[in-house]
Amino acid sequence: MGNRHPDPTPAAEPVTPAPPSGIAPGPGRASGAAATGTAAEPPPEGDGGLRAGAIGPGGALGVTLSNMAPVNGAFLTAPAVVAAMGTQAPWAFLLATLGLLAGAVTVAEFARRIVSPGSFVAYAYHAFGTVSPGLGVRLSSGVFYCTLFSGPLTIGAVAVFAGHWMTASLGLGGAWWLVLSLAVLVFSAAVVLRGIVASSLVSSVLAAVQIAVLLGFAALLLVRSGSAATVPLHADGGDPGGLAGLSGLTFPLAVAGMVGWDNSASMAAELRSPRRVVPVTVLVSVLVVGVTYTLSTWAGLAGYAGWKGAGPGADRFGDPANEAPFLELAGHYLPQAHAVLAAVGAISSVACLVAALTAMSRISFTAARAGMLPGALGRASRRRGVPVGATLLWVGMIGACIAVPPLVTDAPPATVSSWEAGMGTVPLLISVLVTLVGLPLYLWRTDRRGLRPVRHLCVPLVGVAVIGWGVYGNVRPDQPPPGDTYWVCTALVLALAALGAWAFARRPGRDLSALGLGEAPAQDGSRADADASAPAAPSPSRATDPAGTAAGPRPPHAP
């Protein structure tokens, strides 16, 4: 990997550093040690590491788009936004897209400098570790534990929705939703355990199918609605209606509906040219899904306006009793498309589960290498380079989020899915906030001459404002139930994450090199590939931590 530090200890002879632990050369690629003619430290027994260079930009984009579940977002989020804004709901998604692009630009700046499957965990460590190693340790581990405690809720919500959607589409009842939800989870896990190539291929195909179908149906609605296609240019329907509907929970819903755009950062170790691919992927994914949400909502409003009139049509689109507005529109305009849209709703959920498991298993694998989880979870299969233990950990936690709610509540699966999504999303947004705040600090401490006021200060501030608004809107206690209790769940997750970070910070012998080593982009504007040997930017990775132990490379499973 290209993100290497020189050995800080003076030596009589030059020493070629080994790459960060947990990354093995992929097909057709030599390791850094092989390229220099030196022997790299052998991986642990039975551990082949992640496969460097296994996939390209297409696979990264496919997994990221699948993680964002554009069809599910359009089916679930759009009606809630329409209920508040009426015919002007598409503008909420357009504004959310512009705001999230600021966050994507910030993450792209980190991805150009730091290659690590730890994603936000690694970014927080490198950014705040420039102030003090202890701060970097605490914030990075806090970000990880936030993800660990909240991620299963959001992914479990997708699985529950998949089961509910399929049972409704097939006319089944009873506990069939639970059976199908668990079946979808098992299938997704089986795909991920086949390796990064298989999971990226499946995700890419499913992402292409769902986006093509949704945009194709949107085009049909715009054509069939005639002059009603202009209704989003005027305010009609909704409560309070128009741009006034952006207040309250509306805009935060639009922001939260696009969670997952950072997915490709967790695959950095398995990408070819990750310093180029990850920045492009995060930006393109926000644009593609943002445009998809905007156009599909616009088309849905036009379709209802052409059918029922602008105001009544918007009210029908946003009616909570109307569980599937797009299926209703298909039944009116093109009955043959009804079954296709129903199938795509299930496909979107399956694709999201595959992509989310892929990302979370890599982040947890890296965290385990750093000592935040048991060392056994920081091993990858030698044959396929899959973090099996980390994947099964997430399968177990997501399975619990599917199976436990029916034991403690009589709420229908659609309600359970909504609860879990609401409770789990905010801590994930907070993790993004930490990263956005960290970029200006990281550049100020490591590359002050390269710091640009607009690009590295103003843009992150826009991202902080947009995502911060999303956090605040989702934890306001004056929301209708069950949203009025989301702040309690968020506070509990943050408290558990803080406790985990405190315990980790007190642990000696941490292998912080597992979080990757930072490297500034070349001064001539070129980008180093993952295995290029370029001088590393100052990083806390080699600093002595508060426990007095060196944070340099150790065996990945060291206690």
Coordinates of C-alpha atoms in Angstrom, one line a residue:
M1 CA 0.0 0.0 0.0
G2 CA 1.2 3.5 -0.7
N3 CA 0.3 4.8 2.8
R4 CA 3.6 4.0 4.6
H5 CA 5.6 5.8 7.2
P6 CA 9.4 5.7 7.4
D7 CA 10.7 4.0 10.5
P8 CA 11.0 6.8 13.1
T9 CA 13.8 5.1 15.0
P10 CA 17.4 5.8 13.6
A11 CA 19.0 2.7 12.2
A12 CA 22.3 1.8 10.8
E13 CA 20.8 0.5 7.6
P14 CA 17.7 1.7 5.7
V15 CA 14.6 -0.2 6.6
T16 CA 11.7 -0.6 4.1
P17 CA 8.5 -0.4 6.1
A18 CA 5.7 -3.0 5.7
P19 CA 2.3 -1.9 4.5
P20 CA -0.4 -1.4 7.1
S21 CA -1.6 -4.7 8.5
G22 CA -4.6 -6.5 7.0
I23 CA -3.9 -5.8 3.3
A24 CA -2.7 -8.5 1.0
P25 CA -1.7 -8.0 -2.7
G26 CA -4.5 -8.8 -5.1
P27 CA -4.4 -10.5 -8.4
G28 CA -1.7 -9.2 -10.7
R29 CA -0.4 -6.7 -8.1
A30 CA 2.9 -6.9 -6.2
S31 CA 3.1 -5.9 -2.6
G32 CA 5.2 -3.0 -1.6
A33 CA 7.8 -5.3 -0.2
A34 CA 8.0 -7.4 -3.4
A35 CA 8.4 -4.2 -5.5
T36 CA 11.4 -3.2 -3.5
G37 CA 12.9 -6.6 -3.2
T38 CA 12.5 -6.9 0.5
A39 CA 10.5 -9.4 2.5
A40 CA 7.3 -8.1 4.1
E41 CA 6.1 -9.3 7.5
P42 CA 4.1 -12.5 6.9
P43 CA 0.4 -12.4 7.7
P44 CA -1.0 -14.3 10.6
E45 CA -1.5 -18.0 10.1
G46 CA -4.6 -18.6 8.2
D47 CA -5.0 -14.9 7.4
G48 CA -4.6 -13.7 3.8
G49 CA -5.7 -10.1 4.4
L50 CA -8.0 -8.1 2.2
R51 CA -7.3 -8.4 -1.5
A52 CA -5.6 -5.2 -2.8
G53 CA -6.6 -4.1 -6.3
A54 CA -9.4 -6.7 -6.6
I55 CA -12.0 -4.3 -8.0
G56 CA -12.2 -1.1 -10.0
P57 CA -14.3 2.1 -10.0
G58 CA -17.4 0.3 -11.4
G59 CA -17.5 -2.1 -8.5
A60 CA -17.0 0.7 -6.0
L61 CA -19.8 2.8 -7.5
G62 CA -22.1 -0.2 -7.7
V63 CA -21.7 -1.1 -4.1
T64 CA -22.1 2.5 -3.0
L65 CA -25.3 3.1 -5.0
S66 CA -26.8 -0.1 -3.7
N67 CA -26.0 0.9 -0.1
M68 CA -28.0 4.1 -0.7
A69 CA -31.0 2.0 -1.8
P70 CA -32.4 4.6 -4.2
V71 CA -35.7 2.8 -4.9
N72 CA -36.4 2.3 -1.2
G73 CA -35.6 5.9 -0.5
A74 CA -38.0 7.1 -3.3
F75 CA -40.7 4.7 -2.1
L76 CA -40.4 5.6 1.6
T77 CA -38.8 9.1 2.0
A78 CA -40.5 10.9 -0.9
P79 CA -44.1 10.5 0.5
A80 CA -43.1 11.9 3.9
V81 CA -41.5 14.9 2.3
V82 CA -44.5 15.4 0.0
A83 CA -46.8 15.4 3.0
A84 CA -45.1 18.5 4.3
M85 CA -44.1 20.4 1.1
G86 CA -46.8 19.3 -1.4
T87 CA -45.9 19.8 -5.0
Q88 CA -42.6 21.5 -4.1
A89 CA -41.1 18.4 -2.4
P90 CA -38.5 17.8 -5.2
W91 CA -36.7 21.0 -4.1
A92 CA -36.0 19.4 -0.7
F93 CA -34.1 16.6 -2.4
L94 CA -32.2 19.0 -4.6
L95 CA -31.1 21.1 -1.7
A96 CA -30.1 18.0 0.3
T97 CA -28.1 16.8 -2.7
L98 CA -26.2 20.1 -2.9
G99 CA -25.6 20.1 0.8
L100 CA -24.4 16.5 0.9
L101 CA -22.0 17.2 -2.0
A102 CA -20.2 19.5 0.4
G103 CA -19.8 16.5 2.8
A104 CA -18.8 14.3 -0.1
V105 CA -16.1 16.8 -1.2
T106 CA -14.7 16.7 2.4
V107 CA -14.6 12.9 2.5
A108 CA -12.9 12.9 -0.9
E109 CA -10.2 15.1 0.5
F110 CA -9.5 12.6 3.2
A111 CA -9.7 9.7 0.8
R112 CA -7.0 11.3 -1.4
R113 CA -4.7 11.3 1.6
I114 CA -5.5 8.3 3.7
V115 CA -6.1 4.8 2.3
S116 CA -7.8 2.6 5.0
P117 CA -10.8 0.3 5.1
G118 CA -11.4 1.9 8.4
S119 CA -13.3 4.8 6.6
F120 CA -14.4 7.4 9.1
V121 CA -12.7 5.6 12.0
A122 CA -9.3 6.1 10.3
Y123 CA -10.1 9.7 9.2
A124 CA -11.0 10.7 12.8
Y125 CA -7.8 9.0 14.1
H126 CA -5.5 10.8 11.7
A127 CA -7.3 14.2 11.9
F128 CA -7.6 14.5 15.6
G129 CA -4.4 12.6 16.4
T130 CA -2.5 15.5 15.0
V131 CA -3.6 17.4 18.1
S132 CA -2.7 14.6 20.4
P133 CA -2.6 10.8 20.0
G134 CA -5.0 10.4 22.9
L135 CA -7.6 12.5 21.3
G136 CA -7.3 10.6 18.0
V137 CA -7.6 7.3 19.8
R138 CA -10.7 8.4 21.7
L139 CA -12.6 10.0 18.9
S140 CA -11.8 7.3 16.3
S141 CA -12.8 4.5 18.7
G142 CA -15.9 6.5 19.6
V143 CA -16.8 6.8 15.9
F144 CA -16.4 3.1 15.5
Y145 CA -18.5 2.1 18.5
C146 CA -21.2 4.6 17.3
T147 CA -21.3 2.7 14.1
L148 CA -21.2 -0.7 15.8
F149 CA -24.2 0.1 18.1
S150 CA -26.3 1.9 15.5
G151 CA -25.5 0.3 12.2
P152 CA -27.4 -3.0 12.9
L153 CA -30.5 -1.0 13.5
T154 CA -30.5 0.8 10.2
I155 CA -29.5 -2.3 8.2
G156 CA -32.1 -4.4 10.2
A157 CA -34.7 -1.8 9.2
V158 CA -33.9 -2.5 5.6
A159 CA -34.2 -6.3 6.1
V160 CA -37.5 -5.9 7.9
F161 CA -38.9 -3.6 5.2
A162 CA -37.8 -6.2 2.6
G163 CA -39.8 -8.9 4.4
H164 CA -42.8 -6.7 4.7
W165 CA -42.6 -5.6 1.1
M166 CA -42.4 -9.1 -0.2
T167 CA -45.2 -10.5 1.9
A168 CA -47.5 -7.6 0.8
S169 CA -46.5 -8.1 -2.8
L170 CA -47.1 -11.9 -2.7
G171 CA -50.3 -11.6 -0.6
L172 CA -48.8 -13.5 2.4
G173 CA -49.6 -12.9 6.0
G174 CA -48.7 -13.9 9.5
A175 CA -45.0 -14.4 10.3
W176 CA -43.9 -14.7 6.6
W177 CA -42.4 -11.2 6.8
L178 CA -40.0 -12.5 9.5
V179 CA -39.1 -15.6 7.5
L180 CA -38.4 -13.6 4.3
S181 CA -36.4 -10.9 6.2
L182 CA -34.1 -13.5 7.7
A183 CA -33.9 -15.3 4.3
V184 CA -32.8 -12.0 2.6
L185 CA -30.2 -11.5 5.3
V186 CA -28.8 -15.0 4.9
F187 CA -28.6 -14.6 1.1
S188 CA -26.8 -11.3 1.4
A189 CA -24.3 -12.8 3.8
A190 CA -23.7 -15.7 1.4
V191 CA -22.9 -13.2 -1.4
V192 CA -20.5 -11.2 0.8
L193 CA -18.7 -14.3 2.0
R194 CA -18.0 -15.2 -1.7
G195 CA -15.5 -12.2 -1.8
I196 CA -15.3 -8.6 -2.7
V197 CA -15.6 -9.3 -6.5
A198 CA -18.8 -11.3 -6.0
S199 CA -20.4 -8.7 -3.7
S200 CA -19.4 -5.8 -5.9
L201 CA -20.7 -7.6 -9.1
V202 CA -24.1 -8.4 -7.5
S203 CA -24.4 -4.9 -6.0
S204 CA -23.5 -3.3 -9.4
V205 CA -26.1 -5.3 -11.3
L206 CA -28.8 -4.7 -8.8
A207 CA -28.0 -1.0 -8.6
A208 CA -28.2 -0.6 -12.4
V209 CA -31.5 -2.5 -12.5
Q210 CA -33.3 -0.5 -9.8
I211 CA -32.1 3.0 -11.0
A212 CA -32.9 2.1 -14.7
V213 CA -36.4 1.0 -13.7
L214 CA -37.2 3.9 -11.5
L215 CA -35.9 6.5 -13.9
G216 CA -37.7 4.8 -16.8
F217 CA -41.0 4.9 -14.9
A218 CA -40.4 8.5 -14.0
A219 CA -39.9 9.4 -17.6
L220 CA -43.2 7.6 -18.4
L221 CA -45.1 9.6 -15.8
L222 CA -43.7 12.9 -17.0
V223 CA -44.7 12.1 -20.6
R224 CA -48.2 10.8 -19.7
S225 CA -48.9 13.6 -17.2
G226 CA -48.7 16.3 -20.0
S227 CA -49.0 19.9 -18.7
A228 CA -49.1 18.6 -15.1
A229 CA -45.4 18.0 -15.4
T230 CA -44.8 21.6 -14.3
V231 CA -46.6 21.3 -10.9
P232 CA -43.4 21.3 -8.8
L233 CA -42.8 24.9 -10.0
H234 CA -45.8 26.0 -8.0
A235 CA -46.8 25.5 -4.4
D236 CA -49.9 23.3 -3.9
G237 CA -51.0 20.8 -1.3
G238 CA -49.0 19.6 1.7
D239 CA -49.1 20.8 5.3
P240 CA -47.8 23.5 5.8
G241 CA -47.0 23.3 2.1
G242 CA -44.4 24.9 -0.2
L243 CA -41.0 25.8 1.0
A244 CA -42.4 26.4 4.5
G245 CA -42.6 22.6 4.7
L246 CA -38.8 22.4 4.9
S247 CA -39.0 23.2 8.6
G248 CA -39.3 20.5 11.2
L249 CA -38.4 17.0 10.2
T250 CA -38.8 17.4 6.4
F251 CA -35.3 18.4 5.4
P252 CA -33.6 16.1 7.9
L253 CA -35.6 13.2 6.3
A254 CA -34.3 14.2 2.9
V255 CA -30.7 14.2 4.2
A256 CA -31.1 10.9 6.2
G257 CA -32.6 9.2 3.1
M258 CA -29.3 9.5 1.4
V259 CA -27.1 7.8 4.0
G260 CA -24.5 5.4 2.6
W261 CA -22.7 7.7 0.1
D262 CA -19.4 7.1 1.9
N263 CA -19.5 3.3 1.4
S264 CA -16.6 3.1 -1.0
A265 CA -14.2 4.5 1.6
S266 CA -14.4 1.2 3.4
M267 CA -13.3 -0.7 0.3
A268 CA -10.2 1.5 -0.2
A269 CA -7.8 -1.4 0.5
E270 CA -9.4 -3.5 -2.2
L271 CA -9.6 -0.9 -4.9
R272 CA -7.3 -0.2 -7.8
S273 CA -6.0 3.4 -7.4
P274 CA -8.2 4.1 -4.3
R275 CA -6.9 7.7 -4.0
R276 CA -8.6 8.4 -7.4
V277 CA -11.5 6.0 -7.2
V278 CA -12.9 6.8 -3.7
P279 CA -13.2 10.6 -4.2
V280 CA -14.9 10.2 -7.6
T281 CA -17.3 7.5 -6.2
V282 CA -18.5 9.5 -3.2
L283 CA -19.2 12.5 -5.4
V284 CA -20.9 10.6 -8.2
S285 CA -23.0 8.5 -5.9
V286 CA -24.5 11.6 -4.2
L287 CA -25.2 13.2 -7.6
V288 CA -26.8 10.0 -9.1
V289 CA -29.0 9.3 -6.1
G290 CA -29.9 12.9 -5.5
V291 CA -31.0 13.3 -9.1
T292 CA -32.9 10.0 -9.0
Y293 CA -34.8 11.2 -5.8
T294 CA -35.5 14.6 -7.3
L295 CA -36.7 13.3 -10.7
S296 CA -38.8 10.4 -9.3
T297 CA -40.5 12.7 -6.8
W298 CA -41.1 15.3 -9.5
A299 CA -42.6 12.6 -11.8
G300 CA -44.7 11.1 -9.0
L301 CA -46.2 14.5 -8.3
A302 CA -46.8 15.1 -12.0
G303 CA -48.5 11.7 -12.3
Y304 CA -50.8 12.4 -9.4
A305 CA -51.5 15.9 -10.6
G306 CA -52.5 14.6 -14.1
W307 CA -54.7 12.0 -12.4
K308 CA -56.3 13.8 -9.5
G309 CA -55.3 17.5 -9.8
A310 CA -52.3 19.3 -8.2
G311 CA -53.4 19.7 -4.6
P312 CA -55.4 16.5 -4.2
G313 CA -52.8 14.6 -6.0
A314 CA -50.0 15.8 -3.7
D315 CA -52.1 15.0 -0.7
R316 CA -52.7 11.5 -2.0
F317 CA -49.0 11.0 -2.7
G318 CA -48.2 12.1 0.9
D319 CA -51.0 10.3 2.6
P320 CA -49.6 7.9 5.3
A321 CA -52.4 5.5 4.5
N322 CA -51.1 5.1 0.9
E323 CA -48.2 2.7 1.6
A324 CA -47.0 2.4 -2.0
P325 CA -47.7 5.6 -4.1
F326 CA -45.6 4.5 -7.0
L327 CA -47.4 1.2 -7.3
E328 CA -50.7 3.0 -7.3
L329 CA -49.4 5.2 -10.1
A330 CA -48.3 2.2 -12.0
G331 CA -51.8 0.6 -11.6
H332 CA -53.3 3.8 -13.1
Y333 CA -50.9 4.6 -15.9
L334 CA -49.2 1.3 -16.8
P335 CA -50.6 -1.8 -15.0
Q336 CA -47.9 -4.0 -16.6
A337 CA -45.3 -2.1 -14.6
H338 CA -46.9 -2.9 -11.3
A339 CA -45.1 -6.2 -10.8
V340 CA -41.8 -4.8 -12.1
L341 CA -41.9 -2.0 -9.5
A342 CA -42.8 -4.4 -6.8
A343 CA -39.9 -6.6 -7.7
V344 CA -37.5 -3.6 -7.8
G345 CA -38.6 -2.6 -4.3
A346 CA -37.4 -6.0 -3.0
I347 CA -34.2 -5.8 -5.2
S348 CA -33.3 -2.5 -3.7
S349 CA -33.4 -4.0 -0.2
V350 CA -31.3 -7.0 -1.1
A351 CA -28.8 -4.8 -2.8
C352 CA -28.6 -2.5 0.2
L353 CA -28.0 -5.4 2.6
V354 CA -25.2 -6.8 0.4
A355 CA -23.5 -3.4 0.2
A356 CA -23.9 -2.6 3.8
L357 CA -22.6 -5.9 5.0
T358 CA -19.6 -5.4 2.7
A359 CA -18.8 -2.0 4.1
M360 CA -19.4 -2.8 7.8
S361 CA -17.4 -6.0 7.7
R362 CA -14.4 -4.1 6.4
I363 CA -14.7 -1.3 9.0
S364 CA -15.1 -3.9 11.8
F365 CA -12.2 -6.0 10.4
T366 CA -9.9 -2.9 10.6
A367 CA -11.2 -1.9 14.0
A368 CA -10.4 -5.4 15.3
R369 CA -6.9 -5.1 13.9
A370 CA -6.6 -1.9 15.9
G371 CA -7.8 -3.7 19.1
M372 CA -11.3 -2.2 19.3
L373 CA -12.8 -5.7 18.9
P374 CA -11.4 -9.2 19.7
G375 CA -8.4 -10.0 17.5
A376 CA -10.1 -13.1 15.9
L377 CA -12.5 -10.7 14.1
G378 CA -9.4 -9.0 12.5
R379 CA -8.7 -12.1 10.3
A380 CA -9.5 -12.6 6.6
S381 CA -9.8 -15.9 4.8
R382 CA -6.7 -16.6 2.8
R383 CA -8.5 -17.9 -0.2
R384 CA -11.0 -15.0 -0.8
G385 CA -9.7 -12.3 1.5
V386 CA -13.1 -12.0 3.3
P387 CA -13.2 -10.9 6.9
V388 CA -15.4 -13.8 7.8
G389 CA -15.6 -13.2 11.6
A390 CA -16.5 -9.5 11.1
T391 CA -19.1 -10.4 8.6
L392 CA -20.7 -13.0 10.8
L393 CA -20.7 -10.5 13.7
W394 CA -22.8 -8.1 11.7
V395 CA -25.1 -10.9 10.5
G396 CA -25.8 -11.9 14.1
M397 CA -26.5 -8.3 15.2
I398 CA -28.7 -7.6 12.2
G399 CA -30.5 -10.9 12.8
A400 CA -31.2 -9.8 16.3
C401 CA -32.7 -6.5 15.1
I402 CA -35.0 -8.5 12.8
A403 CA -36.1 -11.3 15.3
V404 CA -36.3 -9.5 18.6
P405 CA -38.9 -6.8 17.9
P406 CA -41.7 -9.3 17.3
L407 CA -41.0 -10.8 20.8
V408 CA -41.3 -7.4 22.6
T409 CA -44.0 -5.5 20.6
D410 CA -47.1 -6.2 18.5
A411 CA -46.2 -3.4 16.1
P412 CA -46.4 -4.3 12.4
P413 CA -43.2 -4.8 10.4
A414 CA -43.6 -1.5 8.6
T415 CA -43.6 0.3 11.9
V416 CA -40.7 -1.7 13.3
S417 CA -38.7 -0.8 10.2
S418 CA -39.5 2.9 10.6
W419 CA -38.5 2.8 14.3
E420 CA -35.2 1.1 13.7
A421 CA -34.3 3.4 10.8
G422 CA -35.0 6.5 12.9
M423 CA -33.1 5.3 15.9
G424 CA -30.1 4.1 14.0
T425 CA -29.5 6.9 11.5
V426 CA -28.6 9.8 13.8
P427 CA -25.4 8.3 15.3
L428 CA -24.2 7.5 11.8
L429 CA -24.7 11.1 10.8
I430 CA -22.8 12.2 13.9
S431 CA -19.8 10.1 12.7
V432 CA -19.9 12.0 9.4
L433 CA -19.9 15.3 11.4
V434 CA -16.8 14.3 13.2
T435 CA -15.0 13.7 9.9
L436 CA -16.2 17.1 8.4
V437 CA -14.9 18.9 11.4
G438 CA -11.6 17.1 11.3
L439 CA -10.5 17.9 7.7
P440 CA -9.5 21.6 8.3
L441 CA -7.7 20.6 11.4
Y442 CA -5.9 17.7 9.7
L443 CA -4.7 20.0 6.8
W444 CA -3.7 22.8 9.2
R445 CA -1.5 20.4 11.1
T446 CA -0.1 18.4 8.2
D447 CA -0.2 20.4 5.0
R448 CA -0.8 24.0 5.9
R449 CA 0.6 25.3 2.6
G450 CA -2.0 23.2 0.7
L451 CA -4.9 24.5 2.8
R452 CA -7.5 26.3 0.7
P453 CA -10.0 28.5 2.5
V454 CA -13.0 27.7 0.3
R455 CA -12.3 24.1 -0.5
H456 CA -11.1 23.1 2.9
L457 CA -12.9 25.4 5.3
C458 CA -16.1 26.8 3.7
V459 CA -17.1 23.6 2.0
P460 CA -16.8 21.4 5.2
L461 CA -18.8 24.1 7.1
V462 CA -21.6 23.8 4.6
G463 CA -21.5 20.0 5.1
V464 CA -21.6 20.5 8.9
A465 CA -24.6 22.8 8.6
V466 CA -26.6 20.4 6.4
I467 CA -25.8 17.2 8.3
G468 CA -26.0 19.0 11.6
W469 CA -29.5 20.1 10.6
G470 CA -30.3 16.5 9.8
V471 CA -29.1 15.4 13.3
Y472 CA -31.1 18.1 15.1
G473 CA -34.2 17.5 13.2
N474 CA -34.2 13.8 13.9
V475 CA -33.6 14.1 17.7
R476 CA -36.1 16.9 18.4
P477 CA -38.3 15.8 21.3
D478 CA -41.3 17.6 20.0
Q479 CA -41.7 15.2 17.0
P480 CA -44.8 13.0 16.7
P481 CA -44.3 9.5 18.3
P482 CA -42.1 7.5 18.0
G483 CA -39.7 10.3 16.8
D484 CA -40.0 12.1 20.2
T485 CA -38.0 9.3 21.7
Y486 CA -35.2 9.1 19.1
W487 CA -33.1 11.4 21.2
V488 CA -33.1 8.8 24.0
C489 CA -31.7 6.1 21.7
T490 CA -29.1 8.5 20.3
A491 CA -28.0 9.5 23.8
L492 CA -27.8 5.8 24.8
V493 CA -25.7 5.0 21.7
L494 CA -23.4 7.9 22.3
A495 CA -23.0 6.9 26.0
L496 CA -22.1 3.3 25.1
A497 CA -19.7 4.6 22.4
A498 CA -18.0 6.9 24.9
L499 CA -17.7 4.1 27.4
G500 CA -16.1 1.9 24.8
A501 CA -13.7 4.6 23.7
W502 CA -12.7 5.2 27.3
A503 CA -12.0 1.5 27.8
F504 CA -10.1 1.3 24.5
A505 CA -8.0 4.3 25.4
R506 CA -6.8 2.7 28.6
R507 CA -5.8 -0.5 26.8
P508 CA -2.0 -0.9 26.3
G509 CA -0.5 -2.3 23.1
R510 CA -2.9 -1.0 20.6
D511 CA -2.1 -1.7 16.9
L512 CA -3.0 1.7 15.6
S513 CA -1.1 1.2 12.4
A514 CA -4.1 -0.9 11.3
L515 CA -5.9 2.3 10.7
G516 CA -3.6 3.1 7.8
L517 CA -1.0 5.7 7.3
G518 CA -1.6 9.2 5.9
E519 CA 0.0 10.5 2.8
A520 CA -0.5 13.9 1.2
P521 CA -1.2 14.1 -2.5
A522 CA 1.8 14.8 -4.7
Q523 CA 2.7 18.4 -5.2
D524 CA 2.3 18.1 -9.0
G525 CA -1.3 17.2 -8.6
S526 CA -0.9 13.5 -9.4
R527 CA -2.3 10.9 -7.1
A528 CA -0.4 8.0 -5.8
D529 CA -1.9 4.6 -6.2
A530 CA -2.5 2.4 -3.2
D531 CA 0.9 0.7 -3.6
A532 CA 3.0 3.7 -4.5
S533 CA 6.0 4.5 -2.3
A534 CA 5.7 8.2 -1.6
P535 CA 6.7 10.2 1.5
A536 CA 4.1 10.1 4.1
A537 CA 2.5 13.1 5.7
P538 CA 2.8 13.6 9.4
S539 CA 0.5 11.2 11.2
P540 CA -0.3 10.1 14.7
S541 CA 0.1 6.5 13.7
R542 CA 3.7 6.3 14.9
A543 CA 3.3 8.5 17.9
T544 CA 3.6 7.2 21.5
D545 CA 0.1 6.9 22.9
P546 CA -0.9 8.0 26.4
A547 CA -0.3 4.5 27.8
G548 CA 3.3 4.9 26.9
T549 CA 3.4 2.2 24.2
A550 CA 4.5 2.9 20.7
A551 CA 1.7 2.9 18.2
G552 CA 3.7 1.5 15.4
P553 CA 3.1 -1.8 13.6
R554 CA 2.4 -4.8 15.7
P555 CA 1.0 -8.2 14.9
P556 CA -2.6 -7.5 13.9
H557 CA -4.0 -9.7 16.6
A558 CA -1.8 -8.5 19.4
P559 CA -3.6 -7.8 22.6

